PDB file of C-alpha atoms and ligand atoms in Angstrom:
ATOM      1  CA  MET A   1     115.797  93.887  93.264  1.00 51.00           C
ATOM      2  CA  ALA A   2     113.883  92.645  95.595  1.00 50.00           C
ATOM      3  CA  ALA A   3     115.607  89.986  98.188  1.00 46.00           C
ATOM      4  CA  SER A   4     113.244  87.154  96.982  1.00 45.00           C
ATOM      5  CA  THR A   5     116.075  84.712  98.831  1.00 44.00           C
ATOM      6  CA  ASN A   6     116.029  86.307 102.181  1.00 43.00           C
ATOM      7  CA  THR A   7     113.051  84.372 103.643  1.00 44.00           C
ATOM      8  CA  ALA A   8     114.654  85.344 107.227  1.00 43.00           C
ATOM      9  CA  ALA A   9     112.181  83.921 109.848  1.00 45.00           C
ATOM     10  CA  SER A  10     112.352  87.649 112.086  1.00 49.00           C
ATOM     11  CA  PRO A  11     108.817  89.434 113.059  1.00 48.00           C
ATOM     12  CA  GLN A  12     110.027  92.331 110.499  1.00 57.00           C
ATOM     13  CA  ALA A  13     111.385  90.517 107.353  1.00 59.00           C
ATOM     14  CA  ASP A  14     107.440  91.025 106.204  1.00 78.00           C
ATOM     15  CA  GLU A  15     107.052  94.766 107.710  1.00 89.00           C
ATOM     16  CA  PRO A  16     107.132  96.988 104.089  1.00 96.00           C
ATOM     17  CA  ILE A  17     109.961  99.705 104.160  1.00 97.00           C
ATOM     18  CA  ILE A  18     107.388 102.299 103.409  1.00 98.00           C
ATOM     19  CA  ARG A  19     103.150 101.649 103.918  1.00 98.00           C
ATOM     20  CA  ILE A  20     101.176 104.456 102.316  1.00 98.00           C
ATOM     21  CA  CYS A  21      97.257 104.347 103.349  1.00 97.00           C
ATOM     22  CA  ASP A  22      94.730 106.187 101.474  1.00 97.00           C
ATOM     23  CA  LEU A  23      96.878 108.973 100.491  1.00 98.00           C
ATOM     24  CA  HIS A  24      95.151 112.003  99.231  1.00 98.00           C
ATOM     25  CA  LYS A  25      96.612 115.280  98.006  1.00 98.00           C
ATOM     26  CA  SER A  26      94.396 118.419  96.796  1.00 98.00           C
ATOM     27  CA  PHE A  27      95.719 121.880  95.311  1.00 97.00           C
ATOM     28  CA  GLY A  28      92.677 124.409  96.368  1.00 95.00           C
ATOM     29  CA  GLU A  29      90.266 122.573  95.174  1.00 95.00           C
ATOM     30  CA  THR A  30      92.315 120.622  92.075  1.00 96.00           C
ATOM     31  CA  LYS A  31      92.473 117.040  93.263  1.00 97.00           C
ATOM     32  CA  VAL A  32      95.226 115.293  92.560  1.00 98.00           C
ATOM     33  CA  LEU A  33      96.152 112.095  94.390  1.00 98.00           C
ATOM     34  CA  ASN A  34      92.701 110.339  94.744  1.00 98.00           C
ATOM     35  CA  GLY A  35      93.511 107.732  97.403  1.00 98.00           C
ATOM     36  CA  ILE A  36      96.390 105.765  97.266  1.00 98.00           C
ATOM     37  CA  SER A  37      97.491 102.479  98.787  1.00 98.00           C
ATOM     38  CA  LEU A  38     100.305 100.533  98.434  1.00 97.00           C
ATOM     39  CA  ASP A  39     103.495  98.875 100.202  1.00 97.00           C
ATOM     40  CA  ILE A  40     106.707  98.939  99.196  1.00 98.00           C
ATOM     41  CA  HIS A  41     109.093  96.236 100.353  1.00 97.00           C
ATOM     42  CA  LYS A  42     112.829  96.322 101.165  1.00 97.00           C
ATOM     43  CA  GLY A  43     114.546  95.373  98.356  1.00 97.00           C
ATOM     44  CA  GLU A  44     111.755  96.400  95.880  1.00 98.00           C
ATOM     45  CA  VAL A  45     111.679  98.193  92.345  1.00 98.00           C
ATOM     46  CA  VAL A  46     108.430 100.070  92.002  1.00 98.00           C
ATOM     47  CA  VAL A  47     108.483 101.291  88.597  1.00 98.00           C
ATOM     48  CA  VAL A  48     105.416 104.058  88.420  1.00 98.00           C
ATOM     49  CA  LEU A  49     104.329 104.859  84.805  1.00 96.00           C
ATOM     50  CA  GLY A  50     101.032 107.369  84.020  1.00 94.00           C
ATOM     51  CA  PRO A  51     100.193 110.070  81.745  1.00 94.00           C
ATOM     52  CA  SER A  52     100.860 113.540  82.270  1.00 95.00           C
ATOM     53  CA  GLY A  53      99.208 115.372  84.990  1.00 96.00           C
ATOM     54  CA  SER A  54      98.760 111.660  86.311  1.00 96.00           C
ATOM     55  CA  GLY A  55      99.912 112.593  89.885  1.00 97.00           C
ATOM     56  CA  LYS A  56     103.431 111.016  89.593  1.00 98.00           C
ATOM     57  CA  SER A  57     104.905 113.386  90.777  1.00 98.00           C
ATOM     58  CA  THR A  58     103.234 115.126  93.425  1.00 98.00           C
ATOM     59  CA  PHE A  59     103.366 111.541  94.603  1.00 98.00           C
ATOM     60  CA  LEU A  60     106.996 110.825  95.050  1.00 97.00           C
ATOM     61  CA  ARG A  61     107.335 114.310  96.455  1.00 97.00           C
ATOM     62  CA  CYS A  62     104.615 113.570  99.036  1.00 97.00           C
ATOM     63  CA  LEU A  63     106.944 110.664  99.970  1.00 96.00           C
ATOM     64  CA  ASN A  64     109.729 112.247 101.158  1.00 93.00           C
ATOM     65  CA  ARG A  65     107.633 115.457 102.338  1.00 94.00           C
ATOM     66  CA  LEU A  66     108.447 117.967  99.594  1.00 94.00           C
ATOM     67  CA  GLU A  67     104.611 118.098  99.663  1.00 95.00           C
ATOM     68  CA  GLN A  68     102.437 117.904 102.234  1.00 94.00           C
ATOM     69  CA  PRO A  69      99.478 114.731 102.016  1.00 96.00           C
ATOM     70  CA  THR A  70      95.654 116.096 102.656  1.00 96.00           C
ATOM     71  CA  SER A  71      94.963 113.115 104.220  1.00 96.00           C
ATOM     72  CA  GLY A  72      96.027 109.934 104.868  1.00 96.00           C
ATOM     73  CA  HIS A  73      99.090 108.378 106.511  1.00 96.00           C
ATOM     74  CA  ILE A  74     103.045 107.052 104.784  1.00 97.00           C
ATOM     75  CA  PHE A  75     104.682 104.985 107.539  1.00 97.00           C
ATOM     76  CA  PHE A  76     108.191 105.001 106.877  1.00 97.00           C
ATOM     77  CA  GLU A  77     110.495 102.542 108.614  1.00 96.00           C
ATOM     78  CA  GLY A  78     107.669 102.443 111.102  1.00 93.00           C
ATOM     79  CA  GLN A  79     107.403 106.033 111.454  1.00 93.00           C
ATOM     80  CA  ASP A  80     103.971 107.988 109.882  1.00 94.00           C
ATOM     81  CA  ILE A  81     105.905 110.335 108.255  1.00 94.00           C
ATOM     82  CA  CYS A  82     102.913 112.718 108.028  1.00 91.00           C
ATOM     83  CA  ALA A  83     102.199 113.753 111.372  1.00 89.00           C
ATOM     84  CA  PRO A  84     102.480 117.009 112.317  1.00 84.00           C
ATOM     85  CA  LYS A  85     105.584 116.085 114.418  1.00 88.00           C
ATOM     86  CA  ALA A  86     107.840 114.373 111.911  1.00 91.00           C
ATOM     87  CA  ASP A  87     111.285 115.433 111.115  1.00 92.00           C
ATOM     88  CA  VAL A  88     111.223 116.072 107.638  1.00 91.00           C
ATOM     89  CA  ASN A  89     115.143 116.631 107.356  1.00 90.00           C
ATOM     90  CA  ASP A  90     115.281 113.266 109.213  1.00 91.00           C
ATOM     91  CA  ILE A  91     112.998 111.493 106.221  1.00 93.00           C
ATOM     92  CA  ARG A  92     114.813 113.565 103.733  1.00 90.00           C
ATOM     93  CA  LYS A  93     118.066 111.997 104.580  1.00 91.00           C
ATOM     94  CA  ARG A  94     116.737 108.600 104.953  1.00 95.00           C
ATOM     95  CA  MET A  95     115.293 108.984 101.463  1.00 96.00           C
ATOM     96  CA  GLY A  96     117.445 110.269  98.730  1.00 96.00           C
ATOM     97  CA  MET A  97     115.415 111.598  95.410  1.00 96.00           C
ATOM     98  CA  VAL A  98     117.211 112.584  92.175  1.00 97.00           C
ATOM     99  CA  PHE A  99     114.841 115.132  89.793  1.00 96.00           C
ATOM    100  CA  GLN A 100     115.383 115.499  85.875  1.00 95.00           C
ATOM    101  CA  GLN A 101     116.298 118.325  86.281  1.00 94.00           C
ATOM    102  CA  PHE A 102     120.568 118.178  88.357  1.00 93.00           C
ATOM    103  CA  ASN A 103     120.568 121.132  90.477  1.00 94.00           C
ATOM    104  CA  LEU A 104     124.053 121.182  90.548  1.00 97.00           C
ATOM    105  CA  PHE A 105     126.017 124.618  92.590  1.00 97.00           C
ATOM    106  CA  PRO A 106     127.692 126.038  89.892  1.00 98.00           C
ATOM    107  CA  HIS A 107     129.963 127.314  91.578  1.00 98.00           C
ATOM    108  CA  LEU A 108     131.416 123.626  92.639  1.00 98.00           C
ATOM    109  CA  ASP A 109     133.262 121.191  91.603  1.00 98.00           C
ATOM    110  CA  ALA A 110     131.869 117.338  91.455  1.00 98.00           C
ATOM    111  CA  VAL A 111     133.637 116.243  94.550  1.00 98.00           C
ATOM    112  CA  HIS A 112     132.445 119.707  96.989  1.00 98.00           C
ATOM    113  CA  ASN A 113     128.974 119.555  95.245  1.00 98.00           C
ATOM    114  CA  VAL A 114     128.922 115.680  96.398  1.00 98.00           C
ATOM    115  CA  MET A 115     130.024 117.280 100.148  1.00 98.00           C
ATOM    116  CA  LEU A 116     128.134 119.994 100.510  1.00 97.00           C
ATOM    117  CA  ALA A 117     125.277 118.076 102.332  1.00 94.00           C
ATOM    118  CA  GLN A 118     127.125 116.083 104.165  1.00 96.00           C
ATOM    119  CA  GLU A 119     128.632 118.309 105.804  1.00 97.00           C
ATOM    120  CA  LYS A 120     125.768 120.304 106.527  1.00 94.00           C
ATOM    121  CA  VAL A 121     123.373 118.165 107.257  1.00 93.00           C
ATOM    122  CA  LEU A 122     125.270 115.018 108.574  1.00 95.00           C
ATOM    123  CA  HIS A 123     127.850 117.071 110.334  1.00 96.00           C
ATOM    124  CA  ARG A 124     130.668 114.795 108.980  1.00 97.00           C
ATOM    125  CA  SER A 125     133.777 116.372 108.467  1.00 98.00           C
ATOM    126  CA  ARG A 126     135.696 117.252 105.448  1.00 98.00           C
ATOM    127  CA  SER A 127     137.804 115.035 105.149  1.00 98.00           C
ATOM    128  CA  GLU A 128     135.540 112.320 105.955  1.00 98.00           C
ATOM    129  CA  ALA A 129     132.433 113.542 103.407  1.00 98.00           C
ATOM    130  CA  LYS A 130     135.522 113.479 100.495  1.00 98.00           C
ATOM    131  CA  GLU A 131     136.179 110.167 101.117  1.00 98.00           C
ATOM    132  CA  VAL A 132     132.172 109.891 101.022  1.00 98.00           C
ATOM    133  CA  ALA A 133     131.999 111.847  97.402  1.00 98.00           C
ATOM    134  CA  LEU A 134     135.322 110.332  95.623  1.00 98.00           C
ATOM    135  CA  LYS A 135     133.535 106.272  96.833  1.00 98.00           C
ATOM    136  CA  GLU A 136     130.407 107.866  95.473  1.00 97.00           C
ATOM    137  CA  LEU A 137     131.878 109.222  92.500  1.00 98.00           C
ATOM    138  CA  ALA A 138     133.722 106.386  91.563  1.00 97.00           C
ATOM    139  CA  ARG A 139     130.621 103.873  91.741  1.00 96.00           C
ATOM    140  CA  VAL A 140     128.440 106.081  89.806  1.00 96.00           C
ATOM    141  CA  GLY A 141     131.247 105.912  86.839  1.00 96.00           C
ATOM    142  CA  LEU A 142     133.310 109.586  87.631  1.00 97.00           C
ATOM    143  CA  ALA A 143     136.691 108.587  89.280  1.00 96.00           C
ATOM    144  CA  GLU A 144     138.471 110.643  87.055  1.00 97.00           C
ATOM    145  CA  ARG A 145     135.535 113.549  86.930  1.00 97.00           C
ATOM    146  CA  SER A 146     135.657 114.542  90.848  1.00 98.00           C
ATOM    147  CA  ASP A 147     137.237 117.922  89.664  1.00 98.00           C
ATOM    148  CA  TYR A 148     135.160 119.154  87.303  1.00 98.00           C
ATOM    149  CA  TYR A 149     132.873 121.770  87.463  1.00 98.00           C
ATOM    150  CA  PRO A 150     129.130 121.337  86.050  1.00 98.00           C
ATOM    151  CA  ASP A 151     129.831 123.276  83.093  1.00 97.00           C
ATOM    152  CA  GLU A 152     132.316 120.665  82.008  1.00 98.00           C
ATOM    153  CA  LEU A 153     130.154 117.811  82.394  1.00 97.00           C
ATOM    154  CA  SER A 154     127.672 116.808  79.866  1.00 96.00           C
ATOM    155  CA  GLY A 155     124.346 116.429  81.040  1.00 96.00           C
ATOM    156  CA  GLY A 156     124.617 112.564  81.973  1.00 96.00           C
ATOM    157  CA  GLN A 157     127.975 113.205  84.024  1.00 97.00           C
ATOM    158  CA  GLN A 158     125.863 115.589  85.940  1.00 97.00           C
ATOM    159  CA  GLN A 159     123.049 113.687  86.635  1.00 97.00           C
ATOM    160  CA  ARG A 160     125.127 110.447  87.882  1.00 97.00           C
ATOM    161  CA  VAL A 161     127.170 113.526  90.009  1.00 98.00           C
ATOM    162  CA  ALA A 162     123.305 114.430  91.599  1.00 98.00           C
ATOM    163  CA  ILE A 163     122.982 110.924  91.818  1.00 98.00           C
ATOM    164  CA  ALA A 164     126.190 110.343  93.928  1.00 98.00           C
ATOM    165  CA  ARG A 165     125.383 113.234  95.922  1.00 98.00           C
ATOM    166  CA  ALA A 166     122.334 111.547  97.416  1.00 97.00           C
ATOM    167  CA  LEU A 167     124.007 108.343  97.780  1.00 98.00           C
ATOM    168  CA  SER A 168     126.678 109.859  99.954  1.00 98.00           C
ATOM    169  CA  MET A 169     123.769 110.490 102.725  1.00 97.00           C
ATOM    170  CA  GLU A 170     123.123 106.750 102.403  1.00 96.00           C
ATOM    171  CA  PRO A 171     119.639 106.825 102.136  1.00 97.00           C
ATOM    172  CA  HIS A 172     117.557 103.530 102.536  1.00 97.00           C
ATOM    173  CA  VAL A 173     114.946 104.310  99.978  1.00 98.00           C
ATOM    174  CA  MET A 174     115.806 106.138  96.145  1.00 98.00           C
ATOM    175  CA  LEU A 175     113.051 108.335  94.430  1.00 98.00           C
ATOM    176  CA  PHE A 176     113.842 108.972  91.009  1.00 98.00           C
ATOM    177  CA  ASP A 177     111.482 111.550  89.053  1.00 98.00           C
ATOM    178  CA  GLU A 178     112.144 111.425  85.235  1.00 97.00           C
ATOM    179  CA  ALA A 179     116.062 111.439  85.921  1.00 96.00           C
ATOM    180  CA  THR A 180     116.729 110.581  82.252  1.00 96.00           C
ATOM    181  CA  SER A 181     113.880 112.648  80.700  1.00 95.00           C
ATOM    182  CA  ALA A 182     116.221 116.264  80.709  1.00 93.00           C
ATOM    183  CA  LEU A 183     118.960 113.938  79.031  1.00 94.00           C
ATOM    184  CA  ASP A 184     119.812 113.578  74.962  1.00 92.00           C
ATOM    185  CA  PRO A 185     119.078 109.695  74.390  1.00 91.00           C
ATOM    186  CA  GLU A 186     122.698 109.141  73.726  1.00 91.00           C
ATOM    187  CA  LEU A 187     123.339 110.082  77.810  1.00 94.00           C
ATOM    188  CA  VAL A 188     120.722 108.186  79.017  1.00 95.00           C
ATOM    189  CA  ARG A 189     121.846 104.958  78.735  1.00 95.00           C
ATOM    190  CA  GLY A 190     124.749 105.748  81.444  1.00 95.00           C
ATOM    191  CA  VAL A 191     122.437 107.266  83.798  1.00 96.00           C
ATOM    192  CA  LEU A 192     120.261 103.346  83.671  1.00 97.00           C
ATOM    193  CA  ASP A 193     123.353 102.006  84.158  1.00 96.00           C
ATOM    194  CA  VAL A 194     123.930 103.672  87.267  1.00 97.00           C
ATOM    195  CA  MET A 195     120.426 103.216  88.055  1.00 97.00           C
ATOM    196  CA  ARG A 196     120.385  99.039  87.493  1.00 97.00           C
ATOM    197  CA  GLU A 197     123.380  98.390  89.454  1.00 97.00           C
ATOM    198  CA  LEU A 198     121.488 100.552  92.720  1.00 97.00           C
ATOM    199  CA  ALA A 199     119.093  97.769  91.816  1.00 97.00           C
ATOM    200  CA  THR A 200     120.868  94.676  91.911  1.00 97.00           C
ATOM    201  CA  GLY A 201     123.010  96.144  94.713  1.00 97.00           C
ATOM    202  CA  GLY A 202     119.616  95.478  96.803  1.00 97.00           C
ATOM    203  CA  MET A 203     118.816  99.844  96.961  1.00 98.00           C
ATOM    204  CA  THR A 204     114.576 100.375  97.451  1.00 98.00           C
ATOM    205  CA  MET A 205     113.783 102.241  94.406  1.00 98.00           C
ATOM    206  CA  VAL A 206     110.780 103.600  93.896  1.00 98.00           C
ATOM    207  CA  VAL A 207     111.517 105.200  89.680  1.00 98.00           C
ATOM    208  CA  VAL A 208     108.871 107.266  87.532  1.00 98.00           C
ATOM    209  CA  THR A 209     110.479 106.828  84.180  1.00 96.00           C
ATOM    210  CA  HIS A 210     109.189 107.016  80.268  1.00 93.00           C
ATOM    211  CA  GLU A 211     111.854 104.089  80.027  1.00 94.00           C
ATOM    212  CA  MET A 212     110.033 100.991  79.050  1.00 93.00           C
ATOM    213  CA  SER A 213     112.918  98.678  78.702  1.00 93.00           C
ATOM    214  CA  PHE A 214     114.284  99.929  82.013  1.00 95.00           C
ATOM    215  CA  ALA A 215     110.482  98.925  83.301  1.00 96.00           C
ATOM    216  CA  ARG A 216     110.368  95.270  81.969  1.00 95.00           C
ATOM    217  CA  ASP A 217     113.830  94.558  83.100  1.00 95.00           C
ATOM    218  CA  VAL A 218     114.409  96.058  86.576  1.00 97.00           C
ATOM    219  CA  ALA A 219     111.493  96.686  87.899  1.00 98.00           C
ATOM    220  CA  ASP A 220     109.865  93.834  90.397  1.00 97.00           C
ATOM    221  CA  ARG A 221     106.179  96.182  90.304  1.00 97.00           C
ATOM    222  CA  VAL A 222     104.915  98.206  87.621  1.00 97.00           C
ATOM    223  CA  ILE A 223     101.999 100.699  89.091  1.00 96.00           C
ATOM    224  CA  PHE A 224     100.169 102.570  86.460  1.00 96.00           C
ATOM    225  CA  MET A 225      98.273 106.025  87.872  1.00 96.00           C
ATOM    226  CA  GLU A 226      95.698 107.465  85.976  1.00 95.00           C
ATOM    227  CA  GLY A 227      93.723 110.265  87.621  1.00 95.00           C
ATOM    228  CA  GLY A 228      95.491 110.148  91.146  1.00 97.00           C
ATOM    229  CA  VAL A 229      95.017 106.398  91.793  1.00 97.00           C
ATOM    230  CA  ILE A 230      96.884 103.298  90.881  1.00 96.00           C
ATOM    231  CA  VAL A 231      94.379 101.835  88.281  1.00 95.00           C
ATOM    232  CA  GLU A 232      97.550  98.821  87.488  1.00 95.00           C
ATOM    233  CA  ASP A 233      99.815  96.638  90.369  1.00 96.00           C
ATOM    234  CA  GLY A 234     102.097  93.658  89.451  1.00 96.00           C
ATOM    235  CA  THR A 235     104.770  92.528  87.884  1.00 96.00           C
ATOM    236  CA  PRO A 236     106.397  94.316  84.440  1.00 96.00           C
ATOM    237  CA  GLU A 237     104.911  90.980  82.602  1.00 94.00           C
ATOM    238  CA  GLN A 238     101.379  91.538  84.382  1.00 94.00           C
ATOM    239  CA  VAL A 239     100.838  94.981  83.490  1.00 94.00           C
ATOM    240  CA  PHE A 240     102.796  94.763  80.112  1.00 93.00           C
ATOM    241  CA  GLU A 241     101.308  91.941  78.612  1.00 91.00           C
ATOM    242  CA  HIS A 242      98.027  91.874  80.029  1.00 91.00           C
ATOM    243  CA  PRO A 243      97.241  95.077  81.636  1.00 90.00           C
ATOM    244  CA  LYS A 244      93.780  95.241  83.287  1.00 89.00           C
ATOM    245  CA  SER A 245      92.222  98.579  81.338  1.00 85.00           C
ATOM    246  CA  GLU A 246      92.406  99.520  77.849  1.00 85.00           C
ATOM    247  CA  ARG A 247      93.629 102.846  78.982  1.00 84.00           C
ATOM    248  CA  THR A 248      96.851 101.335  80.255  1.00 86.00           C
ATOM    249  CA  ARG A 249      97.357  99.037  77.175  1.00 85.00           C
ATOM    250  CA  ALA A 250      97.165 102.193  75.057  1.00 86.00           C
ATOM    251  CA  PHE A 251      99.473 103.914  77.206  1.00 86.00           C
ATOM    252  CA  ILE A 252     101.930 101.339  76.660  1.00 82.00           C
ATOM    253  CA  GLY A 253     101.509 100.943  73.148  1.00 78.00           C
ATOM    254  CA  GLN A 254     101.957 104.705  72.735  1.00 78.00           C
ATOM    255  CA  VAL A 255     105.113 105.235  74.466  1.00 74.00           C
ATOM    256  CA  THR A 256     106.938 101.674  73.098  1.00 66.00           C
ATOM    257  CA  GLY A 257     105.648 102.961  69.695  1.00 52.00           C
TER     258      GLY A 257
HETATM  259  N1  ATP B   1     102.403 123.398  93.196  1.00 94.06           N
HETATM  260  C1  ATP B   1     100.891 122.777  92.391  1.00 94.06           C
HETATM  261  N2  ATP B   1      99.906 123.770  92.749  1.00 94.06           N
HETATM  262  C2  ATP B   1      98.767 123.495  91.596  1.00 94.06           C
HETATM  263  N3  ATP B   1      98.306 122.275  91.118  1.00 94.06           N
HETATM  264  C3  ATP B   1      99.621 121.074  90.825  1.00 94.06           C
HETATM  265  C4  ATP B   1     100.340 121.419  91.816  1.00 94.06           C
HETATM  266  N4  ATP B   1     101.504 120.501  91.558  1.00 94.06           N
HETATM  267  C5  ATP B   1     100.895 119.779  91.032  1.00 94.06           C
HETATM  268  N5  ATP B   1      99.485 120.286  90.407  1.00 94.06           N
HETATM  269  C6  ATP B   1      98.426 119.675  89.467  1.00 94.06           C
HETATM  270  O1  ATP B   1      98.925 118.186  89.825  1.00 94.06           O
HETATM  271  C7  ATP B   1      98.879 117.152  88.366  1.00 94.06           C
HETATM  272  C8  ATP B   1      99.485 116.515  88.701  1.00 94.06           C
HETATM  273  O2  ATP B   1     100.828 117.118  88.701  1.00 94.06           O
HETATM  274  P1  ATP B   1     102.016 115.893  88.460  1.00 94.06           P
HETATM  275  O3  ATP B   1     103.219 116.896  88.021  1.00 94.06           O
HETATM  276  O4  ATP B   1     102.342 115.493  90.049  1.00 94.06           O
HETATM  277  O5  ATP B   1     102.061 115.211  86.998  1.00 94.06           O
HETATM  278  P2  ATP B   1     103.197 114.056  86.644  1.00 94.06           P
HETATM  279  O6  ATP B   1     102.158 112.736  86.480  1.00 94.06           O
HETATM  280  O7  ATP B   1     104.275 113.713  87.439  1.00 94.06           O
HETATM  281  O8  ATP B   1     103.072 114.425  85.331  1.00 94.06           O
HETATM  282  P3  ATP B   1     103.977 114.646  84.373  1.00 94.06           P
HETATM  283  O9  ATP B   1     104.329 113.287  83.603  1.00 94.06           O
HETATM  284  O10 ATP B   1     103.938 115.409  83.110  1.00 94.06           O
HETATM  285  O11 ATP B   1     105.488 115.181  84.986  1.00 94.06           O
HETATM  286  C9  ATP B   1      98.654 118.870  87.542  1.00 94.06           C
HETATM  287  O12 ATP B   1      96.957 118.463  87.066  1.00 94.06           O
HETATM  288  C10 ATP B   1      99.407 119.852  88.230  1.00 94.06           C
HETATM  289  O13 ATP B   1      98.946 120.602  87.619  1.00 94.06           O
HETATM  290 MG1   MG B   2     106.102 114.377  87.036  1.00 94.06          MG
END
């Protein structure tokens, strides 16, 4: 959650960690993002809602340059990451992403799944990578499962390994794209609890989810997207209780049943 008590007078204090300016993304003739502008501040938890096909995943994928935006700018920690010379690997080190599918290596146990990118990308030694991996696995509640292989873990546990893997890179921002959508209902809670703890610990997070209770309790801001534009941007209270558009009201009513 946003560290609203931080009133430090440094000139950078109000600089957003991510500034998105008039972001557009098309696939051929299909316009998917149609001018998104948004500032995200350090420690903020932004939940992104919207109907299927509204561009939520494309938006997240542009943020860490899994997609190249068609036009517009994204400044991340002051650097324009849409610039042709932007170092995509460096961006992804600082911006972790967790997907609906966990994408763990089946032939590696949990700790080695978490060690791999640390060794390959950050060039950490085996021993340091292992130390960090064990620490991050403990943080997601899997200290006892570090030598289990993916097929010996539940979906929820596998997703928590994927979160530990992302955290081991010490990202400054975490993106979650429907991280709990592939899980059986009884496994969702453990993953949401980990996400909640991260938020409480001050992590900056952009979270696409259909979990309305998470959005209500944890989000500092809720964004509602439709047709590749932001149609609502406010506190959970504003968006859930007083949505500007009828469409948002209908969507929220539908997903909360
Ligand atoms: N690589 C691609 N090539 C062509 N069209 C794409 C591609 N990726 C996404 N799209 C299109 O962009 C639109 C938005 O897709 P996106 O996955 O961003 O939506 P979403 O809001 O995440 O939907 P969902 O809730 O179903 O995950 C869709 O119409 C989709 O078909
Ligand atoms: Mg999606």
